[in-house]
Short mmCIF file of C-alpha atoms in Angstrom, two decimals:
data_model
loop_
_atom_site.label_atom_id
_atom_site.label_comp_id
_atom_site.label_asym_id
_atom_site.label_seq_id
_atom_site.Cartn_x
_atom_site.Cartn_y
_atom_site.Cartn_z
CA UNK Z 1 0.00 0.00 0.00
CA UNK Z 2 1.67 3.11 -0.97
CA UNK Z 3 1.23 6.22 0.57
CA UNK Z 4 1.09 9.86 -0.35
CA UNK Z 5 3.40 12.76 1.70
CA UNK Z 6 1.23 16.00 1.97
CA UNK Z 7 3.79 18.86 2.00
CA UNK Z 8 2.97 21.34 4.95
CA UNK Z 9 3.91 24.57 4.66
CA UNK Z 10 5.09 26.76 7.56
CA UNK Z 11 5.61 30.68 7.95
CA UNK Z 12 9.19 31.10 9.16
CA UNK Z 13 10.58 33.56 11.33
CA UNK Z 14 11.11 35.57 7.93
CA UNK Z 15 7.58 35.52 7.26
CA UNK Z 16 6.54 36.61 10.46
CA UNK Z 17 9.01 39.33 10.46
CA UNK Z 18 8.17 40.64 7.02
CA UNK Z 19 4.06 40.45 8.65
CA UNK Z 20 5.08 42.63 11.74
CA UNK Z 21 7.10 45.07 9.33
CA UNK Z 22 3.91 45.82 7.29
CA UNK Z 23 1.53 45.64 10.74
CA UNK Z 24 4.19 48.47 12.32
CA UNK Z 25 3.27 51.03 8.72
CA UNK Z 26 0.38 51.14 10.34
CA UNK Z 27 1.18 53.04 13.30
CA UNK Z 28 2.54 56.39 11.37
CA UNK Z 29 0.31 56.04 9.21
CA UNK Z 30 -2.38 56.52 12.13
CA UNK Z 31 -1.13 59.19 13.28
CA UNK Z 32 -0.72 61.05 10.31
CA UNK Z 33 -4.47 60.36 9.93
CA UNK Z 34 -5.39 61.68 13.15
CA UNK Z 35 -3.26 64.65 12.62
CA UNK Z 36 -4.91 65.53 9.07
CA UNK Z 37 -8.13 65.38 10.98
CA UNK Z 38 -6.73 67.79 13.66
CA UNK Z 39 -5.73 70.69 10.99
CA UNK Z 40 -9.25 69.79 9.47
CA UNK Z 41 -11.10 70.09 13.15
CA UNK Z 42 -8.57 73.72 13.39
CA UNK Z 43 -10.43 75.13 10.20
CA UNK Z 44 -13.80 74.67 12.13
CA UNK Z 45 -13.15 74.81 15.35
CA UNK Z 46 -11.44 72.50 17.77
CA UNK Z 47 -12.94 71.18 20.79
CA UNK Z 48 -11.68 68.45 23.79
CA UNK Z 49 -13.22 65.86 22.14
CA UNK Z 50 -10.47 66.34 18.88
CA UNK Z 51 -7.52 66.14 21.63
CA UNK Z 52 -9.00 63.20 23.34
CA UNK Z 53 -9.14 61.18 19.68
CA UNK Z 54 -5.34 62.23 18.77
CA UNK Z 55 -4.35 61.23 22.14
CA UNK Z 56 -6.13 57.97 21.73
CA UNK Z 57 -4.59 57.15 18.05
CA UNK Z 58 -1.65 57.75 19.03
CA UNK Z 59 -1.49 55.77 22.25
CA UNK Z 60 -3.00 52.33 20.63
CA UNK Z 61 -0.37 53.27 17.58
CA UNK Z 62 2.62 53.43 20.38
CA UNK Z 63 1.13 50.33 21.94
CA UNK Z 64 0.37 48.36 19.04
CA UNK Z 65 4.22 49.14 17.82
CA UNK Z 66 5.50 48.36 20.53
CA UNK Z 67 4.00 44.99 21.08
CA UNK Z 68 5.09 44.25 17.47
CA UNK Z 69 8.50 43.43 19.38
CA UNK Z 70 6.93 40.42 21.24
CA UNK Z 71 6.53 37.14 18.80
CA UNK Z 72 2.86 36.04 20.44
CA UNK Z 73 1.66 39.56 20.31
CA UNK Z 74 2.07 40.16 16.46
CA UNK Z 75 -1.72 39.49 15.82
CA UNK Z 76 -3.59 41.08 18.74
CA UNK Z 77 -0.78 44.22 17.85
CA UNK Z 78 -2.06 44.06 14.66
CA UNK Z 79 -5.50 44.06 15.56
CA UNK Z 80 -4.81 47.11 18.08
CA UNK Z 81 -2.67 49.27 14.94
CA UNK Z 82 -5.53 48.42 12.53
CA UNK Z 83 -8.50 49.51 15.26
CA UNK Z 84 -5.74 52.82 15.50
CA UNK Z 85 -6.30 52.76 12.07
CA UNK Z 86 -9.84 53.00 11.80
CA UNK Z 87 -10.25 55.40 14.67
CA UNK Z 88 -8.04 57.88 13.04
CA UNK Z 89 -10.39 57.37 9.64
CA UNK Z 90 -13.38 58.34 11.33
CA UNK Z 91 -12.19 60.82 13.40
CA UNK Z 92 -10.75 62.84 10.19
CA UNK Z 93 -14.16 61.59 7.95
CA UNK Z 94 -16.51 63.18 10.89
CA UNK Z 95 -14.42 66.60 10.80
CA UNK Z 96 -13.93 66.84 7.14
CA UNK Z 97 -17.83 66.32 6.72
CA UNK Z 98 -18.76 68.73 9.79
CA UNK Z 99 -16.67 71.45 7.80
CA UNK Z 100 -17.03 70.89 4.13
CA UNK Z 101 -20.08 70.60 1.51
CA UNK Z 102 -19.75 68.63 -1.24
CA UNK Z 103 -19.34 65.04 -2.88
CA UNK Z 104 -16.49 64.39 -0.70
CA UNK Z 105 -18.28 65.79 2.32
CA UNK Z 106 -21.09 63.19 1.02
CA UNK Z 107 -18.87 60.30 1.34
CA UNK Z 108 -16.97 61.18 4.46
CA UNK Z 109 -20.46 61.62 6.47
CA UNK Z 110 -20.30 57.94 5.26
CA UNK Z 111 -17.48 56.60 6.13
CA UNK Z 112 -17.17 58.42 9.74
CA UNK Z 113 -20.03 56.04 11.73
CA UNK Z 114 -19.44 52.81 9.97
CA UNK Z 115 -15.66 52.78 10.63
CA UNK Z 116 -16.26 54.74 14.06
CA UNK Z 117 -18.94 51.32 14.73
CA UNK Z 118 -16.10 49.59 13.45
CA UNK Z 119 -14.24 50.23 16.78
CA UNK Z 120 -16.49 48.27 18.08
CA UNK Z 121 -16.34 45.20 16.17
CA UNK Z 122 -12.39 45.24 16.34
CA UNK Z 123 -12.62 45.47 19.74
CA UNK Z 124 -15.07 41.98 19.92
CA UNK Z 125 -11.90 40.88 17.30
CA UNK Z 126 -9.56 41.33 19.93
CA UNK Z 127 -12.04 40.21 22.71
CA UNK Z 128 -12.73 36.91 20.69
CA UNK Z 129 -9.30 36.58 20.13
CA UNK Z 130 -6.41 37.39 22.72
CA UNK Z 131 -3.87 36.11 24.10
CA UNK Z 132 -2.69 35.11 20.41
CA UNK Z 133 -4.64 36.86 18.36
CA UNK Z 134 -6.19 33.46 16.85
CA UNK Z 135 -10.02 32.35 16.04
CA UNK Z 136 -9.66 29.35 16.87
CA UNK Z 137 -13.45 28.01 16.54
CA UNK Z 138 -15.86 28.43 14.16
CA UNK Z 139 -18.37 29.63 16.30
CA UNK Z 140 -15.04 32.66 17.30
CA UNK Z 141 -14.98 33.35 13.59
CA UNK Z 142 -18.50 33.35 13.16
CA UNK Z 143 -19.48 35.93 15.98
CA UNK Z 144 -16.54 37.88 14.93
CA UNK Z 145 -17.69 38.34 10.95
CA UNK Z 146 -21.38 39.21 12.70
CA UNK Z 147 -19.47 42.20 14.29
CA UNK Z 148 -18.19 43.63 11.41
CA UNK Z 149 -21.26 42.99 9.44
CA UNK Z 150 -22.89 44.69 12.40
CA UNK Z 151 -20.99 48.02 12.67
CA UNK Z 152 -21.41 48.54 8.30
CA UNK Z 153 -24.85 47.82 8.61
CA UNK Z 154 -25.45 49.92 12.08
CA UNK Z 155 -22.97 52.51 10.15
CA UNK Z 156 -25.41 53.05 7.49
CA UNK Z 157 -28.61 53.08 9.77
CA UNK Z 158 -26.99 55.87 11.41
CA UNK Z 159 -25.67 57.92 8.79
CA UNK Z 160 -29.39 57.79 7.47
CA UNK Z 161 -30.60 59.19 10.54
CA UNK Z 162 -28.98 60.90 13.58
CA UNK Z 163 -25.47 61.28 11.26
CA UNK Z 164 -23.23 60.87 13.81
CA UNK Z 165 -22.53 57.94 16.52
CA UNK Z 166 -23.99 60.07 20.01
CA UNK Z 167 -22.06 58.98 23.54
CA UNK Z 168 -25.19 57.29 24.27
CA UNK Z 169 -24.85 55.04 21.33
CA UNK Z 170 -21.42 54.63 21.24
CA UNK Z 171 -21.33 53.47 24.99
CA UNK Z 172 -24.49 51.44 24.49
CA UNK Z 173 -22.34 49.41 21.27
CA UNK Z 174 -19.15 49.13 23.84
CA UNK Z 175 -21.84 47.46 26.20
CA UNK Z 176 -23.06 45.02 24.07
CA UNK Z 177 -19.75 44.59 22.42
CA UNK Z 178 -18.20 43.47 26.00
CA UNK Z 179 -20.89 41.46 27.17
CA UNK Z 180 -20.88 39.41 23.78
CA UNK Z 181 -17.67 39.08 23.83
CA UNK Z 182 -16.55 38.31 28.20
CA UNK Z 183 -17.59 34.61 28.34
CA UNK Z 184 -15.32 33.78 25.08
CA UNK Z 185 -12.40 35.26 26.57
CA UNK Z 186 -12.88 34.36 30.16
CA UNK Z 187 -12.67 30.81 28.55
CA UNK Z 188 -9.40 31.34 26.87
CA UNK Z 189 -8.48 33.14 29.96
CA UNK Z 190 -9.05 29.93 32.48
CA UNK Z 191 -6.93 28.18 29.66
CA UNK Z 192 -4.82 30.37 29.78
CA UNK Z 193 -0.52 29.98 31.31
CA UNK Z 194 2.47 32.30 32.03
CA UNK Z 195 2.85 34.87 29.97
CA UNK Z 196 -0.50 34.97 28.35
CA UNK Z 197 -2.06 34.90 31.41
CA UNK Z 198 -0.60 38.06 32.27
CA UNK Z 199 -1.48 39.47 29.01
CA UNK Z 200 -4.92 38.88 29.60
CA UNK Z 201 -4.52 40.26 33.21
CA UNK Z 202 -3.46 43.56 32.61
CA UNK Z 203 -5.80 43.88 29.50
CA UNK Z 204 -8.45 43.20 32.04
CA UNK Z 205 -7.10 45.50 34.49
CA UNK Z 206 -6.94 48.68 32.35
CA UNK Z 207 -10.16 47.69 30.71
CA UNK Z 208 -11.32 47.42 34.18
CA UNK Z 209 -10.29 50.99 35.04
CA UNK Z 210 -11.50 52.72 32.02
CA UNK Z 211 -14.80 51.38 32.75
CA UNK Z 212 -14.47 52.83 36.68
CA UNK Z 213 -13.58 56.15 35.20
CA UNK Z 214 -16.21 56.01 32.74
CA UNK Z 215 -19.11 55.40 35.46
CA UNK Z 216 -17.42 57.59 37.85
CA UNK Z 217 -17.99 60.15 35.16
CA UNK Z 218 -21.47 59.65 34.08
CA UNK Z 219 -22.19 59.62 37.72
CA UNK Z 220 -20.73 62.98 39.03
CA UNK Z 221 -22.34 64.61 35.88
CA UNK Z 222 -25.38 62.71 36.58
CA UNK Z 223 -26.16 64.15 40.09
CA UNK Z 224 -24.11 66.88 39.85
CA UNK Z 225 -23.95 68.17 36.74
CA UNK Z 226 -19.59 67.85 36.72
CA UNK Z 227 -18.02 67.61 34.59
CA UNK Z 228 -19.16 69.25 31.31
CA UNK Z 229 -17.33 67.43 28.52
CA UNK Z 230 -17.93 63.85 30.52
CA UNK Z 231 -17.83 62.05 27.32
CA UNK Z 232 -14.57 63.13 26.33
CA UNK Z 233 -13.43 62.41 29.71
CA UNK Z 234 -14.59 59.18 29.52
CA UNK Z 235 -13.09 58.29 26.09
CA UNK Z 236 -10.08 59.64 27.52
CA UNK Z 237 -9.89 56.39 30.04
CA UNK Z 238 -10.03 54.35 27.54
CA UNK Z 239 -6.48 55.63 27.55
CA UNK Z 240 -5.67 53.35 30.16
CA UNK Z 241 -6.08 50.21 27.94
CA UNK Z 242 -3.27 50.66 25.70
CA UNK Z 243 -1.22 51.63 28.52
CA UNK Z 244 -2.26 48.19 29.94
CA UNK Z 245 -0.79 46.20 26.63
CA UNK Z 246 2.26 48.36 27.17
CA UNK Z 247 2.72 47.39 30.42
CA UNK Z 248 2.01 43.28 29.41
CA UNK Z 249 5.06 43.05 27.29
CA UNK Z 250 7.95 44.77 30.16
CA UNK Z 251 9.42 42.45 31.54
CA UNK Z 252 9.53 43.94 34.81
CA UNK Z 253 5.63 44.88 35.03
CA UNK Z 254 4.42 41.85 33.78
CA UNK Z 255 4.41 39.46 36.24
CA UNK Z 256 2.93 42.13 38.67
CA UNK Z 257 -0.60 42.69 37.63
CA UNK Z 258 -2.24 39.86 40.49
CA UNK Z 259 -2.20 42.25 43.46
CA UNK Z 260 -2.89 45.65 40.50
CA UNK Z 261 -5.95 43.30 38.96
CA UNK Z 262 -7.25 42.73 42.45
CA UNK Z 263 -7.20 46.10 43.82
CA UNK Z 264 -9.06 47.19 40.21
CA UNK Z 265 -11.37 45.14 40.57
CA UNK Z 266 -12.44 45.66 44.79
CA UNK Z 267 -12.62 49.70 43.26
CA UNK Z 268 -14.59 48.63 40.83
CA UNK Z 269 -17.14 46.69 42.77
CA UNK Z 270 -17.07 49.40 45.12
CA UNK Z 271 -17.74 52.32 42.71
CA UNK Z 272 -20.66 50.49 41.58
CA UNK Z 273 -22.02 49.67 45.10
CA UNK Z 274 -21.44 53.50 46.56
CA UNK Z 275 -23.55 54.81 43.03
CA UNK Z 276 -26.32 52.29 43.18
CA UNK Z 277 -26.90 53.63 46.59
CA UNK Z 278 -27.28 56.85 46.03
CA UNK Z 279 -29.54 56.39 43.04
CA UNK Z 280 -31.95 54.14 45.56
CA UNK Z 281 -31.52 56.91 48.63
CA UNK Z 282 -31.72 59.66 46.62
CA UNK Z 283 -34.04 59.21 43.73
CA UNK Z 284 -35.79 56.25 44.67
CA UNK Z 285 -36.32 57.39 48.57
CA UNK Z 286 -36.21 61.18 48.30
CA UNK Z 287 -36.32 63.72 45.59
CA UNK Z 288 -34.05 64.84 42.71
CA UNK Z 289 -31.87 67.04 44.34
CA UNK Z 290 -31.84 71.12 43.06
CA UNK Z 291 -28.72 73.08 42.02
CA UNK Z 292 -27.73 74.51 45.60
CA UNK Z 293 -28.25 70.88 47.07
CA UNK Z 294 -26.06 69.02 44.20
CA UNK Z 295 -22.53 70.52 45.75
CA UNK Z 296 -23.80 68.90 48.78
CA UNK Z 297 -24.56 65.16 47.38
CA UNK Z 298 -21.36 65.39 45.53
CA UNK Z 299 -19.17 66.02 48.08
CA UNK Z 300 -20.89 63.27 50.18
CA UNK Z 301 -20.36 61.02 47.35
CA UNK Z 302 -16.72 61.64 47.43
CA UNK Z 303 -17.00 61.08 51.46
CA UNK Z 304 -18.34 57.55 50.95
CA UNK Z 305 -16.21 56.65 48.03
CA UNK Z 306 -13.12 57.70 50.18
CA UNK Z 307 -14.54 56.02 53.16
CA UNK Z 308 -15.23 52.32 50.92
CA UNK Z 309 -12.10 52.53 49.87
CA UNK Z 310 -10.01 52.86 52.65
CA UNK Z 311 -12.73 50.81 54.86
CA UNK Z 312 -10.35 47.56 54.51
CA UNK Z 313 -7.10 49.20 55.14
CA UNK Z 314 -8.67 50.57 57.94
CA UNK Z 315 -10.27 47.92 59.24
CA UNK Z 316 -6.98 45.58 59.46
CA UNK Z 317 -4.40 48.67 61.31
CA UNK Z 318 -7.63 49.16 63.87
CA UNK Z 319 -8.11 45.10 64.54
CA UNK Z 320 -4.08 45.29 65.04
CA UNK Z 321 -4.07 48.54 67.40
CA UNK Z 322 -7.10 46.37 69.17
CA UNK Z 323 -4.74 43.02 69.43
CA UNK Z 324 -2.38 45.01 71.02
CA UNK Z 325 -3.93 46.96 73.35
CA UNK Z 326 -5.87 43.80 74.44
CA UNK Z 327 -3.16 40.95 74.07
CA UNK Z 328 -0.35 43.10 74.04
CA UNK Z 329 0.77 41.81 70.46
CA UNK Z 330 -0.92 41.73 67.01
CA UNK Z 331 -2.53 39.27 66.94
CA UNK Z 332 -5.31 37.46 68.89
CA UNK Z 333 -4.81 34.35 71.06
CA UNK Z 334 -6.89 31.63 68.67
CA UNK Z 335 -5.42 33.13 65.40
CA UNK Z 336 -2.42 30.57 65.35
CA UNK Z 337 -4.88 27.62 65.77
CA UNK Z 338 -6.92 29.51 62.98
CA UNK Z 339 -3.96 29.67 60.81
CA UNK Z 340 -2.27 26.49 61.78
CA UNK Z 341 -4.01 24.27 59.03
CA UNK Z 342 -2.88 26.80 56.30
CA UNK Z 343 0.59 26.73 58.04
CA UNK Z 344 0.43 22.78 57.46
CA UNK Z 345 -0.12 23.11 53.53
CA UNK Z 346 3.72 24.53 53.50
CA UNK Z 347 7.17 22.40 53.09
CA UNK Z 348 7.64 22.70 57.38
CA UNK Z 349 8.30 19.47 59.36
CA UNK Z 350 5.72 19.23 62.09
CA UNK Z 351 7.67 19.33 64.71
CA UNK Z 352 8.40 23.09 64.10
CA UNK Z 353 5.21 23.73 63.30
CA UNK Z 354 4.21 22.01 66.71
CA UNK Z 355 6.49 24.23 68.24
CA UNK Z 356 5.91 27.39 66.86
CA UNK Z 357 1.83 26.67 67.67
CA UNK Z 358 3.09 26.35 71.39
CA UNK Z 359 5.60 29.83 71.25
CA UNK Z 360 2.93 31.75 69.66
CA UNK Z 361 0.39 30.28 72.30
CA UNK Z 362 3.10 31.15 75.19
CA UNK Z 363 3.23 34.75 73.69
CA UNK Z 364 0.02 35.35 73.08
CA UNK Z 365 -2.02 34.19 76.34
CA UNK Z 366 1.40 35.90 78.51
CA UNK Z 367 1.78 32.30 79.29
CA UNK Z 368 4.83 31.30 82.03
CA UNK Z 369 4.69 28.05 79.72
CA UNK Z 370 2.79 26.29 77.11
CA UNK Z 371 2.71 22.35 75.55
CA UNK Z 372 1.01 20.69 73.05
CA UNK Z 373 0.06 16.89 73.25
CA UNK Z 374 -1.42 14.60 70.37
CA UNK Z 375 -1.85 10.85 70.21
CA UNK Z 376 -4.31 8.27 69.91
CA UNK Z 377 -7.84 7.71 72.65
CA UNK Z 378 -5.67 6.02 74.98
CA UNK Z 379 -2.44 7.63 75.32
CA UNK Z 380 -1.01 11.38 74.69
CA UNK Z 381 2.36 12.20 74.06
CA UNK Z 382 4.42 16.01 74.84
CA UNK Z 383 4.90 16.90 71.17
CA UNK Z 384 6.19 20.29 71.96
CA UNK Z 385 7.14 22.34 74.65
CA UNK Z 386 7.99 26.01 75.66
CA UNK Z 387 9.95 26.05 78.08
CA UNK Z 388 11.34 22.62 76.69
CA UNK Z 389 10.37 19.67 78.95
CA UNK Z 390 11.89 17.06 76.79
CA UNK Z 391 9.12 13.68 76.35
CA UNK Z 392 6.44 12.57 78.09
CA UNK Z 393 3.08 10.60 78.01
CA UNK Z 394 -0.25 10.81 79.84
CA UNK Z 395 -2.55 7.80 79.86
CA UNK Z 396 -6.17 8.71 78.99
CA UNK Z 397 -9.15 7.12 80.91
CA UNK Z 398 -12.43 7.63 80.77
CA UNK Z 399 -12.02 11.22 83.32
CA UNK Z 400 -9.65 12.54 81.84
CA UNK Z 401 -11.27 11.93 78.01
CA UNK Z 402 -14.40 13.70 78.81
CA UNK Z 403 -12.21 16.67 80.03
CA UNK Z 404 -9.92 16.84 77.38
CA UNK Z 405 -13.52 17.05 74.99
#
């Protein structure tokens, strides 16, 4: 029976770095976008929102170039240049068309929403596709051509009515974008080892605080009508995302972003909880508050948002200022038999751990001396001592087991 060799063909390392040569064009060529839509915007009149866009294209540009240096970032650094890309587009398409009349003022009024919605579906791209930049699935590939087919098709339906993507819509697409996209990645997340763990960490970490500054935002202008421009404001977070992929390929950052995810994440939750409040107090309870009232609320807002967040800090210096006062050390008498068992998942031989249980007993309880026994029903041994008292046993009967339960 003869068989038949099926050649396989393989990008080399040549390939790949002729691929991450064209991906990095992309980065000037962003920013020169983003500046021809600045001298545009100058014509007409320039406003935050026009700094906050530059800013943005350039920082996903820097980012995206700069993760071009990492081999299992090429793709999701291409993704990032060519959403850079796109941003730039429809940031110079909205401005041309907001200052010119014409056929190419026509076509621009075009192009501006659907490749400003196409954000949206790079960003469930990148979503669907991190740490490696890969589809891997059909149903990946699938959800990810919907998105694109999406943001044309929601492109046109806008440019046919309102003409321009509002902060309303555009937040309410990032939404939906996000929460189409979190269970796919929090998959290849749980999969997910070493360095591409950490990827994914501090992409979730700035994405994390972009979102707190967003709702912190809309909240403060909510109830009290600060700041004016909260949409730029809250575009200009997003800020924090690329400086998240920059900080997933240093070496020296990247392997920090546990104890920076965790603390994002407790501010996070807490932002949320301190807002929902006040929306059920205030507006659900009371009354809409008036203008003189609104300095009021926000200030108290800031009180309890300062007071959540340092609630836990707090908490542990008081409860060690209370151990000592009480015990006259920091901690409390029954924490070392509290913390023994984790104590016992560590590479310790048990007699030290038996003997640190009985120092820390000694110390704590202002003991003259302390022992620990273990052994079987019948008969107990001295397994540690402090003062040291060397061996002994004790012979358990039925007296002494009912008093030692």
């Amino acid at each position: 029976m003869s068989t038949v060799e099926v050649p396989v063909v393989r990008l080399g390392s040549g390939a790949e770095r002729a691929a991450a040569g064209w991906r990095a064009l992309l980065a000037p060529l962003a920013i020169g976008v983003a500046t021809v839509g600045m001298v545009v915007a100058a014509g007409d009149g320039v406003v935050p929102a026009d700094w906050v866009r530059l800013v943005l294209v350039a920082a996903w540009a820097v980012a995206g170039a700069a993760a071009l240096r990492v081999p299992a970032a090429h793709r999701v650094a291409g993704l990032a240049l060519t959403g850079a890309l796109m941003g730039a587009i429809a940031f110079a398409a909205a401005r041309y068309a907001s200052a010119h009349t014409g056929t190419g003022a026509d076509a621009a009024s075009v192009v501006a929403p659907v490749f400003c919605l196409g954000l949206v579906a790079v960003t469930v791209h990148v979503l669907l596709a991190i740490p490696d930049g890969l589809l891997r699935t059909r149903g990946r590939r699938a959800l990810a051509v919907a998105a694109y087919l999406a943001a044309i098709a929601g492109g046109l339906l806008v440019w046919a009515g309102p003409g321009e993507v509002t902060v309303g819509l555009g937040s309410l697409a990032w939404t939906l974008a996000v929460l189409v996209s979190l269970p796919a990645t929090h998959a290849r997340y749980l999969l997910s080892t070493g360095a591409d763990r950490h990827r994914l960490q501090w992409l979730g970490c700035g994405a994390m605080a972009a979102g707190e500054v967003a709702i912190s935002m809309g909240a403060l202008h909510f109830f009290v009508g600060w700041p004016s421009h909260t949409g730029a404001l809250a575009a200009a977070g997003t800020g924090l995302v690329p400086a998240a992929l920059l900080a997933s390929i240093t070496p020296r950052l990247r392997g920090r972003v546990d104890r920076a995810l965790v603390h994002t994440v407790e501010t996070f939750g807490l932002t949320l909880v301190v807002i929902s409040v006040y929306i059920l107090v205030v507006f659900g309870l009371g009354r809409a508050p008036n203008e003189q009232e609104r300095q009021v609320l926000g200030l108290s807002m800031v009180a309890a948002a300062v007071a959540a967040l340092a609630f836990l800090p707090a908490r542990a210096r008081l409860a060690d200022a209370a151990n000592r006062l009480v015990y006259g050390q920091r901690s409390a008498p029954d924490e070392a038999l509290r913390t023994f068992g984790d104590r016992l998942t560590r590479a310790v031989p048990m007699e030290e751990l038996l003997l640190q249980l009985a120092e820390t007993l000694r110390s704590t309880m202002v003991l003259t001396s302390a022992e620990v026994w273990a052994g079987s029903e019948d008969v107990l041994e001295r397994a540690a001592s402090v003062p040291d008292r060397g061996t002994g046993t004790l012979a358990v009967g039925p007296q002494e087991r009912s008093v030692i339960a």
